[in-house]
Tab-separated table of N, CA and C in Angstrom:
chain	number	residue	atom	x	y	z
A	17	UNK	N	-10.770	62.920	242.132
A	17	UNK	CA	-11.955	62.830	241.279
A	17	UNK	C	-11.873	63.811	240.111
A	18	UNK	N	-12.466	63.423	239.038
A	18	UNK	CA	-12.331	64.228	237.827
A	18	UNK	C	-13.516	65.187	237.681
A	19	UNK	N	-13.208	66.407	237.290
A	19	UNK	CA	-14.240	67.438	237.104
A	19	UNK	C	-14.395	67.752	235.626
A	20	UNK	N	-15.483	68.430	235.296
A	20	UNK	CA	-15.635	68.851	233.897
A	20	UNK	C	-15.512	70.371	233.796
A	21	UNK	N	-14.843	70.811	232.751
A	21	UNK	CA	-14.625	72.238	232.520
A	21	UNK	C	-15.136	72.640	231.145
A	22	UNK	N	-15.756	73.813	231.083
A	22	UNK	CA	-16.175	74.360	229.793
A	22	UNK	C	-15.024	75.153	229.187
A	23	UNK	N	-14.697	74.834	227.954
A	23	UNK	CA	-13.545	75.458	227.318
A	23	UNK	C	-13.991	76.224	226.071
A	24	UNK	N	-13.466	77.438	225.918
A	24	UNK	CA	-13.680	78.199	224.687
A	24	UNK	C	-12.310	78.533	224.114
A	25	UNK	N	-12.091	78.158	222.871
A	25	UNK	CA	-10.813	78.421	222.213
A	25	UNK	C	-11.068	79.323	221.010
A	26	UNK	N	-10.299	80.389	220.896
A	26	UNK	CA	-10.381	81.230	219.699
A	26	UNK	C	-9.073	81.117	218.940
A	27	UNK	N	-9.173	80.646	217.706
A	27	UNK	CA	-7.995	80.497	216.851
A	27	UNK	C	-8.032	81.622	215.829
A	28	UNK	N	-7.009	82.471	215.835
A	28	UNK	CA	-7.012	83.592	214.887
A	28	UNK	C	-5.674	83.644	214.162
A	29	UNK	N	-5.696	84.219	212.990
A	29	UNK	CA	-4.454	84.365	212.229
A	29	UNK	C	-3.532	85.360	212.927
A	30	UNK	N	-2.251	85.055	212.947
A	30	UNK	CA	-1.286	85.978	213.537
A	30	UNK	C	-1.269	87.294	212.772
A	31	UNK	N	-0.858	88.345	213.470
A	31	UNK	CA	-0.716	89.652	212.824
A	31	UNK	C	0.233	89.540	211.652
A	32	UNK	N	-0.125	90.158	210.551
A	32	UNK	CA	0.761	90.162	209.393
A	32	UNK	C	0.465	89.049	208.412
A	33	UNK	N	-0.274	88.024	208.866
A	33	UNK	CA	-0.662	86.946	207.958
A	33	UNK	C	-1.902	87.404	207.179
A	34	UNK	N	-1.860	87.245	205.861
A	34	UNK	CA	-2.974	87.703	205.033
A	34	UNK	C	-4.261	86.973	205.385
A	35	UNK	N	-5.369	87.707	205.401
A	35	UNK	CA	-6.669	87.132	205.748
A	35	UNK	C	-7.654	87.464	204.622
A	36	UNK	N	-7.662	86.664	203.559
A	36	UNK	CA	-8.513	86.972	202.402
A	36	UNK	C	-10.001	86.978	202.732
A	37	UNK	N	-10.421	86.107	203.661
A	37	UNK	CA	-11.840	86.068	204.026
A	37	UNK	C	-12.238	87.392	204.693
A	38	UNK	N	-11.393	87.854	205.605
A	38	UNK	CA	-11.659	89.126	206.271
A	38	UNK	C	-11.697	90.283	205.283
A	39	UNK	N	-10.748	90.279	204.361
A	39	UNK	CA	-10.693	91.341	203.344
A	39	UNK	C	-11.953	91.371	202.497
A	40	UNK	N	-12.427	90.184	202.125
A	40	UNK	CA	-13.625	90.096	201.297
A	40	UNK	C	-14.830	90.675	202.028
A	41	UNK	N	-14.951	90.336	203.314
A	41	UNK	CA	-16.050	90.893	204.119
A	41	UNK	C	-15.931	92.408	204.177
A	42	UNK	N	-14.717	92.878	204.454
A	42	UNK	CA	-14.508	94.325	204.599
A	42	UNK	C	-14.881	95.074	203.317
A	43	UNK	N	-14.555	94.483	202.189
A	43	UNK	CA	-14.844	95.150	200.909
A	43	UNK	C	-16.322	95.096	200.566
A	44	UNK	N	-17.021	94.095	201.053
A	44	UNK	CA	-18.438	93.951	200.711
A	44	UNK	C	-19.325	94.851	201.563
A	45	UNK	N	-18.879	95.183	202.776
A	45	UNK	CA	-19.749	95.898	203.709
A	45	UNK	C	-20.235	97.265	203.210
A	46	UNK	N	-19.367	98.114	202.640
A	46	UNK	CA	-19.860	99.433	202.217
A	46	UNK	C	-21.020	99.346	201.226
A	47	UNK	N	-20.972	98.370	200.315
A	47	UNK	CA	-22.045	98.214	199.333
A	47	UNK	C	-23.363	97.840	199.998
A	48	UNK	N	-23.301	97.294	201.192
A	48	UNK	CA	-24.514	96.919	201.928
A	48	UNK	C	-24.942	98.015	202.888
A	49	UNK	N	-24.264	99.136	202.854
A	49	UNK	CA	-24.664	100.253	203.683
A	49	UNK	C	-23.938	100.344	205.015
A	50	UNK	N	-22.914	99.514	205.208
A	50	UNK	CA	-22.156	99.588	206.461
A	50	UNK	C	-20.789	100.197	206.184
A	51	UNK	N	-20.668	101.450	206.540
A	51	UNK	CA	-19.376	102.102	206.341
A	51	UNK	C	-18.681	102.176	207.701
A	52	UNK	N	-17.427	102.527	207.692
A	52	UNK	CA	-16.714	102.708	208.946
A	52	UNK	C	-16.317	101.426	209.632
A	53	UNK	N	-16.270	100.326	208.886
A	53	UNK	CA	-15.775	99.071	209.469
A	53	UNK	C	-14.402	98.783	208.874
A	54	UNK	N	-13.428	98.502	209.729
A	54	UNK	CA	-12.085	98.244	209.209
A	54	UNK	C	-11.409	97.137	210.011
A	55	UNK	N	-10.306	96.663	209.487
A	55	UNK	CA	-9.511	95.650	210.200
A	55	UNK	C	-10.233	94.352	210.455
A	56	UNK	N	-11.034	93.890	209.497
A	56	UNK	CA	-11.790	92.650	209.717
A	56	UNK	C	-10.848	91.445	209.665
A	57	UNK	N	-10.882	90.624	210.698
A	57	UNK	CA	-10.085	89.394	210.769
A	57	UNK	C	-11.026	88.262	211.130
A	58	UNK	N	-10.899	87.160	210.404
A	58	UNK	CA	-11.778	86.029	210.644
A	58	UNK	C	-10.987	84.881	211.265
A	59	UNK	N	-11.535	84.297	212.298
A	59	UNK	CA	-10.887	83.150	212.933
A	59	UNK	C	-11.892	82.050	213.205
A	60	UNK	N	-11.464	81.080	214.010
A	60	UNK	CA	-12.323	79.961	214.328
A	60	UNK	C	-12.584	79.963	215.827
A	61	UNK	N	-13.791	79.608	216.213
A	61	UNK	CA	-14.031	79.463	217.641
A	61	UNK	C	-14.438	78.023	217.921
A	62	UNK	N	-13.869	77.454	218.953
A	62	UNK	CA	-14.202	76.079	219.338
A	62	UNK	C	-14.695	76.080	220.773
A	63	UNK	N	-15.758	75.324	221.013
A	63	UNK	CA	-16.227	75.155	222.384
A	63	UNK	C	-16.360	73.680	222.676
A	64	UNK	N	-15.910	73.271	223.843
A	64	UNK	CA	-16.073	71.873	224.224
A	64	UNK	C	-15.958	71.707	225.722
A	65	UNK	N	-16.158	70.489	226.156
A	65	UNK	CA	-16.090	70.152	227.581
A	65	UNK	C	-14.920	69.209	227.783
A	66	UNK	N	-14.092	69.489	228.785
A	66	UNK	CA	-12.934	68.645	229.077
A	66	UNK	C	-13.077	68.074	230.483
A	67	UNK	N	-12.751	66.802	230.613
A	67	UNK	CA	-12.687	66.184	231.933
A	67	UNK	C	-11.248	66.167	232.408
A	68	UNK	N	-11.013	66.667	233.600
A	68	UNK	CA	-9.651	66.690	234.132
A	68	UNK	C	-9.729	66.780	235.656
A	69	UNK	N	-8.641	66.399	236.337
A	69	UNK	CA	-8.650	66.440	237.806
A	69	UNK	C	-8.755	67.868	238.335
A	70	UNK	N	-8.122	68.836	237.668
A	70	UNK	CA	-8.244	70.229	238.103
A	70	UNK	C	-8.044	71.163	236.906
A	71	UNK	N	-8.194	72.480	237.156
A	71	UNK	CA	-8.182	73.426	236.040
A	71	UNK	C	-6.820	73.516	235.359
A	72	UNK	N	-5.739	73.439	236.146
A	72	UNK	CA	-4.399	73.481	235.550
A	72	UNK	C	-4.199	72.349	234.559
A	73	UNK	N	-4.603	71.184	234.995
A	73	UNK	CA	-4.494	69.985	234.160
A	73	UNK	C	-5.322	70.163	232.884
A	74	UNK	N	-6.528	70.709	233.031
A	74	UNK	CA	-7.401	70.945	231.881
A	74	UNK	C	-6.721	71.905	230.907
A	75	UNK	N	-6.151	72.981	231.445
A	75	UNK	CA	-5.523	73.982	230.579
A	75	UNK	C	-4.340	73.384	229.817
A	76	UNK	N	-3.545	72.582	230.537
A	76	UNK	CA	-2.404	71.938	229.866
A	76	UNK	C	-2.850	71.056	228.716
A	77	UNK	N	-3.915	70.300	228.969
A	77	UNK	CA	-4.414	69.395	227.943
A	77	UNK	C	-4.897	70.194	226.718
A	78	UNK	N	-5.622	71.288	226.990
A	78	UNK	CA	-6.152	72.100	225.890
A	78	UNK	C	-5.013	72.757	225.111
A	79	UNK	N	-4.004	73.262	225.842
A	79	UNK	CA	-2.863	73.885	225.149
A	79	UNK	C	-2.172	72.891	224.224
A	80	UNK	N	-2.013	71.694	224.715
A	80	UNK	CA	-1.327	70.695	223.899
A	80	UNK	C	-2.188	70.276	222.698
A	81	UNK	N	-3.509	70.185	222.911
A	81	UNK	CA	-4.422	69.909	221.788
A	81	UNK	C	-4.316	70.981	220.714
A	82	UNK	N	-4.270	72.246	221.154
A	82	UNK	CA	-4.205	73.364	220.211
A	82	UNK	C	-2.918	73.309	219.404
A	83	UNK	N	-1.818	73.060	220.096
A	83	UNK	CA	-0.520	73.037	219.438
A	83	UNK	C	-0.424	71.915	218.410
A	84	UNK	N	-0.953	70.765	218.776
A	84	UNK	CA	-0.741	69.586	217.936
A	84	UNK	C	-1.810	69.399	216.881
A	85	UNK	N	-2.993	70.025	217.094
A	85	UNK	CA	-4.121	69.553	216.321
A	85	UNK	C	-5.098	70.650	215.901
A	86	UNK	N	-5.431	71.537	216.814
A	86	UNK	CA	-6.524	72.465	216.532
A	86	UNK	C	-6.070	73.729	215.810
A	87	UNK	N	-4.803	74.076	215.970
A	87	UNK	CA	-4.318	75.300	215.333
A	87	UNK	C	-2.972	75.024	214.679
A	88	UNK	N	-2.598	75.888	213.764
A	88	UNK	CA	-1.280	75.828	213.148
A	88	UNK	C	-0.426	76.927	213.779
A	89	UNK	N	0.468	76.549	214.693
A	89	UNK	CA	1.197	77.580	215.449
A	89	UNK	C	2.094	78.463	214.585
A	90	UNK	N	2.354	78.049	213.368
A	90	UNK	CA	3.191	78.878	212.492
A	90	UNK	C	2.441	80.145	212.070
A	91	UNK	N	1.158	80.010	211.792
A	91	UNK	CA	0.419	81.172	211.300
A	91	UNK	C	-0.739	81.586	212.208
A	92	UNK	N	-1.017	80.787	213.239
A	92	UNK	CA	-2.198	81.084	214.051
A	92	UNK	C	-1.872	81.291	215.536
A	93	UNK	N	-2.638	82.184	216.131
A	93	UNK	CA	-2.592	82.421	217.570
A	93	UNK	C	-3.793	81.764	218.228
A	94	UNK	N	-3.639	81.405	219.484
A	94	UNK	CA	-4.723	80.737	220.187
A	94	UNK	C	-5.004	81.441	221.502
A	95	UNK	N	-6.302	81.627	221.792
A	95	UNK	CA	-6.698	82.191	223.077
A	95	UNK	C	-7.611	81.186	223.767
A	96	UNK	N	-7.260	80.823	224.984
A	96	UNK	CA	-8.013	79.777	225.676
A	96	UNK	C	-8.722	80.361	226.892
A	97	UNK	N	-10.011	80.096	227.015
A	97	UNK	CA	-10.747	80.502	228.211
A	97	UNK	C	-11.391	79.260	228.816
A	98	UNK	N	-11.091	79.026	230.084
A	98	UNK	CA	-11.660	77.853	230.765
A	98	UNK	C	-12.555	78.338	231.888
A	99	UNK	N	-13.791	77.895	231.878
A	99	UNK	CA	-14.659	78.333	232.964
A	99	UNK	C	-15.016	77.159	233.865
A	100	UNK	N	-15.205	77.526	235.107
A	100	UNK	CA	-15.307	76.623	236.249
A	100	UNK	C	-15.956	75.268	235.980
A	101	UNK	N	-15.625	74.356	236.850
A	101	UNK	CA	-16.217	73.028	236.810
A	101	UNK	C	-17.723	73.145	236.953
A	102	UNK	N	-18.438	72.275	236.287
A	102	UNK	CA	-19.896	72.299	236.428
A	102	UNK	C	-20.413	70.885	236.647
B	26	UNK	N	-18.795	113.780	217.598
B	26	UNK	CA	-17.582	113.178	217.027
B	26	UNK	C	-17.653	111.666	217.067
B	27	UNK	N	-17.016	111.077	216.094
B	27	UNK	CA	-17.122	109.631	215.961
B	27	UNK	C	-15.964	108.922	216.672
B	28	UNK	N	-16.286	107.846	217.388
B	28	UNK	CA	-15.269	107.087	218.113
B	28	UNK	C	-15.059	105.739	217.433
B	29	UNK	N	-13.967	105.066	217.795
B	29	UNK	CA	-13.762	103.724	217.249
B	29	UNK	C	-13.907	102.692	218.361
B	30	UNK	N	-14.549	101.581	218.019
B	30	UNK	CA	-14.785	100.505	218.986
B	30	UNK	C	-14.221	99.194	218.459
B	31	UNK	N	-13.622	98.433	219.353
B	31	UNK	CA	-13.161	97.096	218.986
B	31	UNK	C	-14.299	96.103	219.174
B	32	UNK	N	-14.580	95.334	218.148
B	32	UNK	CA	-15.722	94.417	218.194
B	32	UNK	C	-15.242	92.982	218.022
B	33	UNK	N	-15.770	92.090	218.851
B	33	UNK	CA	-15.530	90.653	218.682
B	33	UNK	C	-16.882	89.976	218.529
B	34	UNK	N	-17.048	89.236	217.450
B	34	UNK	CA	-18.304	88.540	217.200
B	34	UNK	C	-18.017	87.046	217.148
B	35	UNK	N	-18.808	86.270	217.882
B	35	UNK	CA	-18.681	84.815	217.792
B	35	UNK	C	-19.958	84.268	217.162
B	36	UNK	N	-19.811	83.613	216.028
B	36	UNK	CA	-20.945	83.018	215.332
B	36	UNK	C	-20.890	81.517	215.564
B	37	UNK	N	-21.929	80.966	216.192
B	37	UNK	CA	-21.913	79.521	216.466
B	37	UNK	C	-23.220	78.899	216.006
B	38	UNK	N	-23.166	77.630	215.718
B	38	UNK	CA	-24.383	76.930	215.305
B	38	UNK	C	-25.351	76.829	216.479
B	39	UNK	N	-26.632	77.005	216.204
B	39	UNK	CA	-27.641	76.867	217.251
B	39	UNK	C	-27.646	75.447	217.791
B	40	UNK	N	-28.095	75.325	219.026
B	40	UNK	CA	-28.230	74.000	219.630
B	40	UNK	C	-29.146	73.131	218.779
B	41	UNK	N	-28.742	71.902	218.585
B	41	UNK	CA	-29.590	71.004	217.829
B	41	UNK	C	-29.237	70.933	216.355
B	42	UNK	N	-28.491	71.933	215.877
B	42	UNK	CA	-28.045	71.911	214.483
B	42	UNK	C	-26.781	71.048	214.395
B	43	UNK	N	-26.775	70.120	213.447
B	43	UNK	CA	-25.638	69.209	213.323
B	43	UNK	C	-24.344	69.969	213.038
B	44	UNK	N	-23.260	69.530	213.660
B	44	UNK	CA	-21.966	70.179	213.490
B	44	UNK	C	-20.935	69.126	213.087
B	45	UNK	N	-20.880	68.803	211.786
B	45	UNK	CA	-19.991	67.728	211.336
B	45	UNK	C	-18.510	68.017	211.612
B	46	UNK	N	-18.118	69.275	211.534
B	46	UNK	CA	-16.711	69.612	211.790
B	46	UNK	C	-16.359	69.313	213.249
B	47	UNK	N	-17.242	69.726	214.145
B	47	UNK	CA	-17.030	69.443	215.558
B	47	UNK	C	-16.978	67.946	215.841
B	48	UNK	N	-17.883	67.209	215.216
B	48	UNK	CA	-17.925	65.754	215.405
B	48	UNK	C	-16.630	65.099	214.946
B	49	UNK	N	-16.125	65.567	213.807
B	49	UNK	CA	-14.886	65.002	213.265
B	49	UNK	C	-13.721	65.228	214.225
B	50	UNK	N	-13.648	66.436	214.771
B	50	UNK	CA	-12.592	66.732	215.750
B	50	UNK	C	-12.746	65.828	216.965
B	51	UNK	N	-13.976	65.722	217.451
B	51	UNK	CA	-14.222	64.921	218.658
B	51	UNK	C	-13.811	63.463	218.457
B	52	UNK	N	-14.087	62.946	217.268
B	52	UNK	CA	-13.751	61.541	217.001
B	52	UNK	C	-12.262	61.334	216.809
B	53	UNK	N	-11.565	62.380	216.371
B	53	UNK	CA	-10.137	62.226	216.098
B	53	UNK	C	-9.299	62.320	217.371
B	54	UNK	N	-9.805	63.051	218.370
B	54	UNK	CA	-8.982	63.341	219.546
B	54	UNK	C	-8.499	62.105	220.315
B	55	UNK	N	-9.361	61.107	220.573
B	55	UNK	CA	-8.879	59.962	221.356
B	55	UNK	C	-7.679	59.263	220.716
B	56	UNK	N	-7.665	59.181	219.381
B	56	UNK	CA	-6.548	58.535	218.689
B	56	UNK	C	-5.252	59.312	218.876
B	57	UNK	N	-5.358	60.598	219.201
B	57	UNK	CA	-4.166	61.424	219.423
B	57	UNK	C	-3.793	61.490	220.903
B	58	UNK	N	-4.505	60.728	221.708
B	58	UNK	CA	-4.160	60.682	223.123
B	58	UNK	C	-4.945	61.651	223.988
B	59	UNK	N	-5.957	62.311	223.412
B	59	UNK	CA	-6.766	63.216	224.228
B	59	UNK	C	-8.123	62.598	224.489
B	60	UNK	N	-8.296	62.079	225.676
B	60	UNK	CA	-9.591	61.502	226.009
B	60	UNK	C	-10.343	62.495	226.890
B	61	UNK	N	-11.596	62.234	227.105
B	61	UNK	CA	-12.350	63.088	228.019
B	61	UNK	C	-12.757	64.426	227.436
B	62	UNK	N	-12.745	64.534	226.110
B	62	UNK	CA	-13.235	65.765	225.476
B	62	UNK	C	-14.576	65.460	224.814
B	63	UNK	N	-15.574	66.289	225.098
B	63	UNK	CA	-16.898	66.024	224.521
B	63	UNK	C	-17.576	67.326	224.130
B	64	UNK	N	-18.647	67.193	223.384
B	64	UNK	CA	-19.449	68.357	223.015
B	64	UNK	C	-18.711	69.385	222.193
B	65	UNK	N	-17.875	68.943	221.269
B	65	UNK	CA	-17.106	69.907	220.463
B	65	UNK	C	-18.019	70.601	219.457
B	66	UNK	N	-18.008	71.938	219.474
B	66	UNK	CA	-18.776	72.735	218.517
B	66	UNK	C	-17.826	73.756	217.896
B	67	UNK	N	-17.909	73.880	216.595
B	67	UNK	CA	-17.016	74.795	215.898
B	67	UNK	C	-17.804	75.984	215.362
B	68	UNK	N	-17.299	77.155	215.568
B	68	UNK	CA	-17.940	78.356	215.047
B	68	UNK	C	-16.925	79.279	214.419
B	69	UNK	N	-17.361	80.492	214.146
B	69	UNK	CA	-16.487	81.463	213.509
B	69	UNK	C	-16.296	82.624	214.462
B	70	UNK	N	-15.117	83.185	214.458
B	70	UNK	CA	-14.922	84.391	215.253
B	70	UNK	C	-14.491	85.522	214.321
B	71	UNK	N	-15.084	86.665	214.518
B	71	UNK	CA	-14.748	87.832	213.698
B	71	UNK	C	-14.319	88.960	214.619
B	72	UNK	N	-13.265	89.650	214.230
B	72	UNK	CA	-12.840	90.841	214.959
B	72	UNK	C	-12.684	91.986	213.989
B	73	UNK	N	-13.178	93.145	214.398
B	73	UNK	CA	-13.001	94.314	213.552
B	73	UNK	C	-13.170	95.589	214.365
B	74	UNK	N	-12.974	96.696	213.688
B	74	UNK	CA	-13.085	98.003	214.318
B	74	UNK	C	-14.239	98.738	213.667
B	75	UNK	N	-15.110	99.320	214.482
B	75	UNK	CA	-16.261	100.055	213.966
B	75	UNK	C	-16.164	101.512	214.400
B	76	UNK	N	-16.481	102.402	213.478
B	76	UNK	CA	-16.578	103.826	213.814
B	76	UNK	C	-18.037	104.176	214.048
B	77	UNK	N	-18.337	104.771	215.179
B	77	UNK	CA	-19.718	105.158	215.474
B	77	UNK	C	-19.702	106.279	216.503
B	78	UNK	N	-20.809	107.024	216.585
B	78	UNK	CA	-20.854	108.146	217.548
B	78	UNK	C	-20.794	107.667	219.000
B	79	UNK	N	-21.414	106.519	219.301
B	79	UNK	CA	-21.336	105.989	220.657
B	79	UNK	C	-21.503	104.462	220.633
B	80	UNK	N	-21.390	103.839	221.817
B	80	UNK	CA	-21.369	102.374	221.862
B	80	UNK	C	-22.711	101.758	221.451
B	81	UNK	N	-23.825	102.409	221.842
B	81	UNK	CA	-25.149	101.898	221.454
B	81	UNK	C	-25.292	101.829	219.939
B	82	UNK	N	-24.870	102.912	219.318
B	82	UNK	CA	-24.922	103.011	217.861
B	82	UNK	C	-24.057	101.917	217.235
B	83	UNK	N	-22.862	101.714	217.795
B	83	UNK	CA	-21.949	100.683	217.284
B	83	UNK	C	-22.601	99.311	217.408
B	84	UNK	N	-23.216	99.040	218.560
B	84	UNK	CA	-23.843	97.728	218.770
B	84	UNK	C	-24.970	97.500	217.776
B	85	UNK	N	-25.781	98.533	217.569
B	85	UNK	CA	-26.889	98.402	216.606
B	85	UNK	C	-26.379	98.077	215.207
B	86	UNK	N	-25.305	98.768	214.834
B	86	UNK	CA	-24.746	98.541	213.502
B	86	UNK	C	-24.227	97.107	213.385
B	87	UNK	N	-23.541	96.631	214.431
B	87	UNK	CA	-22.983	95.274	214.391
B	87	UNK	C	-24.101	94.234	214.373
B	88	UNK	N	-25.144	94.462	215.172
B	88	UNK	CA	-26.270	93.507	215.178
B	88	UNK	C	-26.908	93.403	213.798
B	89	UNK	N	-27.072	94.542	213.169
B	89	UNK	CA	-27.702	94.529	211.851
B	89	UNK	C	-26.778	93.873	210.814
B	90	UNK	N	-25.461	94.106	210.925
B	90	UNK	CA	-24.509	93.429	210.045
B	90	UNK	C	-24.584	91.913	210.206
B	91	UNK	N	-24.683	91.467	211.455
B	91	UNK	CA	-24.730	90.028	211.728
B	91	UNK	C	-25.978	89.406	211.125
B	92	UNK	N	-27.095	90.094	211.318
B	92	UNK	CA	-28.366	89.561	210.844
B	92	UNK	C	-28.408	89.464	209.320
B	93	UNK	N	-27.875	90.499	208.677
B	93	UNK	CA	-28.018	90.573	207.227
B	93	UNK	C	-26.908	89.892	206.466
B	94	UNK	N	-25.753	89.679	207.124
B	94	UNK	CA	-24.583	89.397	206.305
B	94	UNK	C	-23.619	88.399	206.942
B	95	UNK	N	-23.332	88.561	208.221
B	95	UNK	CA	-22.249	87.772	208.806
B	95	UNK	C	-22.701	86.412	209.318
B	96	UNK	N	-23.983	86.285	209.641
B	96	UNK	CA	-24.463	85.012	210.169
B	96	UNK	C	-25.776	84.650	209.506
B	97	UNK	N	-26.124	83.394	209.591
B	97	UNK	CA	-27.418	82.931	209.107
B	97	UNK	C	-28.324	82.710	210.324
B	98	UNK	N	-29.246	83.652	210.573
B	98	UNK	CA	-30.022	83.588	211.819
B	98	UNK	C	-30.901	82.347	211.933
B	99	UNK	N	-31.115	81.647	210.840
B	99	UNK	CA	-31.923	80.424	210.902
B	99	UNK	C	-31.183	79.316	211.651
B	100	UNK	N	-29.878	79.220	211.415
B	100	UNK	CA	-29.135	78.127	212.047
B	100	UNK	C	-28.022	78.594	212.976
B	101	UNK	N	-27.783	79.897	213.018
B	101	UNK	CA	-26.637	80.364	213.807
B	101	UNK	C	-27.024	81.373	214.888
B	102	UNK	N	-26.297	81.291	215.988
B	102	UNK	CA	-26.404	82.259	217.075
B	102	UNK	C	-25.211	83.203	217.017
B	103	UNK	N	-25.423	84.409	217.520
B	103	UNK	CA	-24.348	85.387	217.480
B	103	UNK	C	-24.125	85.967	218.869
B	104	UNK	N	-22.852	86.106	219.241
B	104	UNK	CA	-22.521	86.762	220.495
B	104	UNK	C	-21.609	87.946	220.181
B	105	UNK	N	-22.005	89.113	220.654
B	105	UNK	CA	-21.256	90.330	220.310
B	105	UNK	C	-20.615	90.918	221.550
B	106	UNK	N	-19.315	91.191	221.466
B	106	UNK	CA	-18.631	91.883	222.559
B	106	UNK	C	-17.994	93.143	221.992
B	107	UNK	N	-18.338	94.286	222.604
B	107	UNK	CA	-17.774	95.558	222.145
B	107	UNK	C	-16.932	96.139	223.260
B	108	UNK	N	-15.692	96.457	222.948
B	108	UNK	CA	-14.876	97.033	224.004
B	108	UNK	C	-14.534	98.467	223.669
B	109	UNK	N	-14.412	99.224	224.719
B	109	UNK	CA	-14.335	100.679	224.741
B	109	UNK	C	-13.668	101.338	223.552
B	110	UNK	N	-13.992	102.561	223.371
B	110	UNK	CA	-13.392	103.377	222.342
B	110	UNK	C	-11.894	103.460	222.579
B	111	UNK	N	-11.146	103.524	221.504
B	111	UNK	CA	-9.692	103.646	221.669
B	111	UNK	C	-9.157	104.695	220.702
């Protein structure tokens, strides 16, 4: 029988890849009164529900989705969190 | 003395707010061979380092940054994770 899993994926730029959006935020913050913020990196977060027979199967499906479609493996890293069937 | 904290912020659209990017992904997946994926929601993830005297102070600063600058509280929810001084 197939179960449903809640999935959270965080897609972030790999270290060393320029992040102009993050830089812009970092430069704007002091003018707004927020000092002491550094290393701002902006990524994408995706949340969805996957149907699969078990958690391993769900994770495999999500990994393959990320590789082929949701992220660019050349410049992006992916972090996958799968939480229990509901 | 001031410590540094690693901060992860997830900005997501509130429930009920239309998410065209998520919908587009959801509609594209079956054609790529991924069935059984539903409820796709896309948000933003931000990571940065904050300098503050303690964790409470750091959290307050991040909350105020989110409210004023990083998110639109009318349509977006924010989740903040702060991990220990390093």
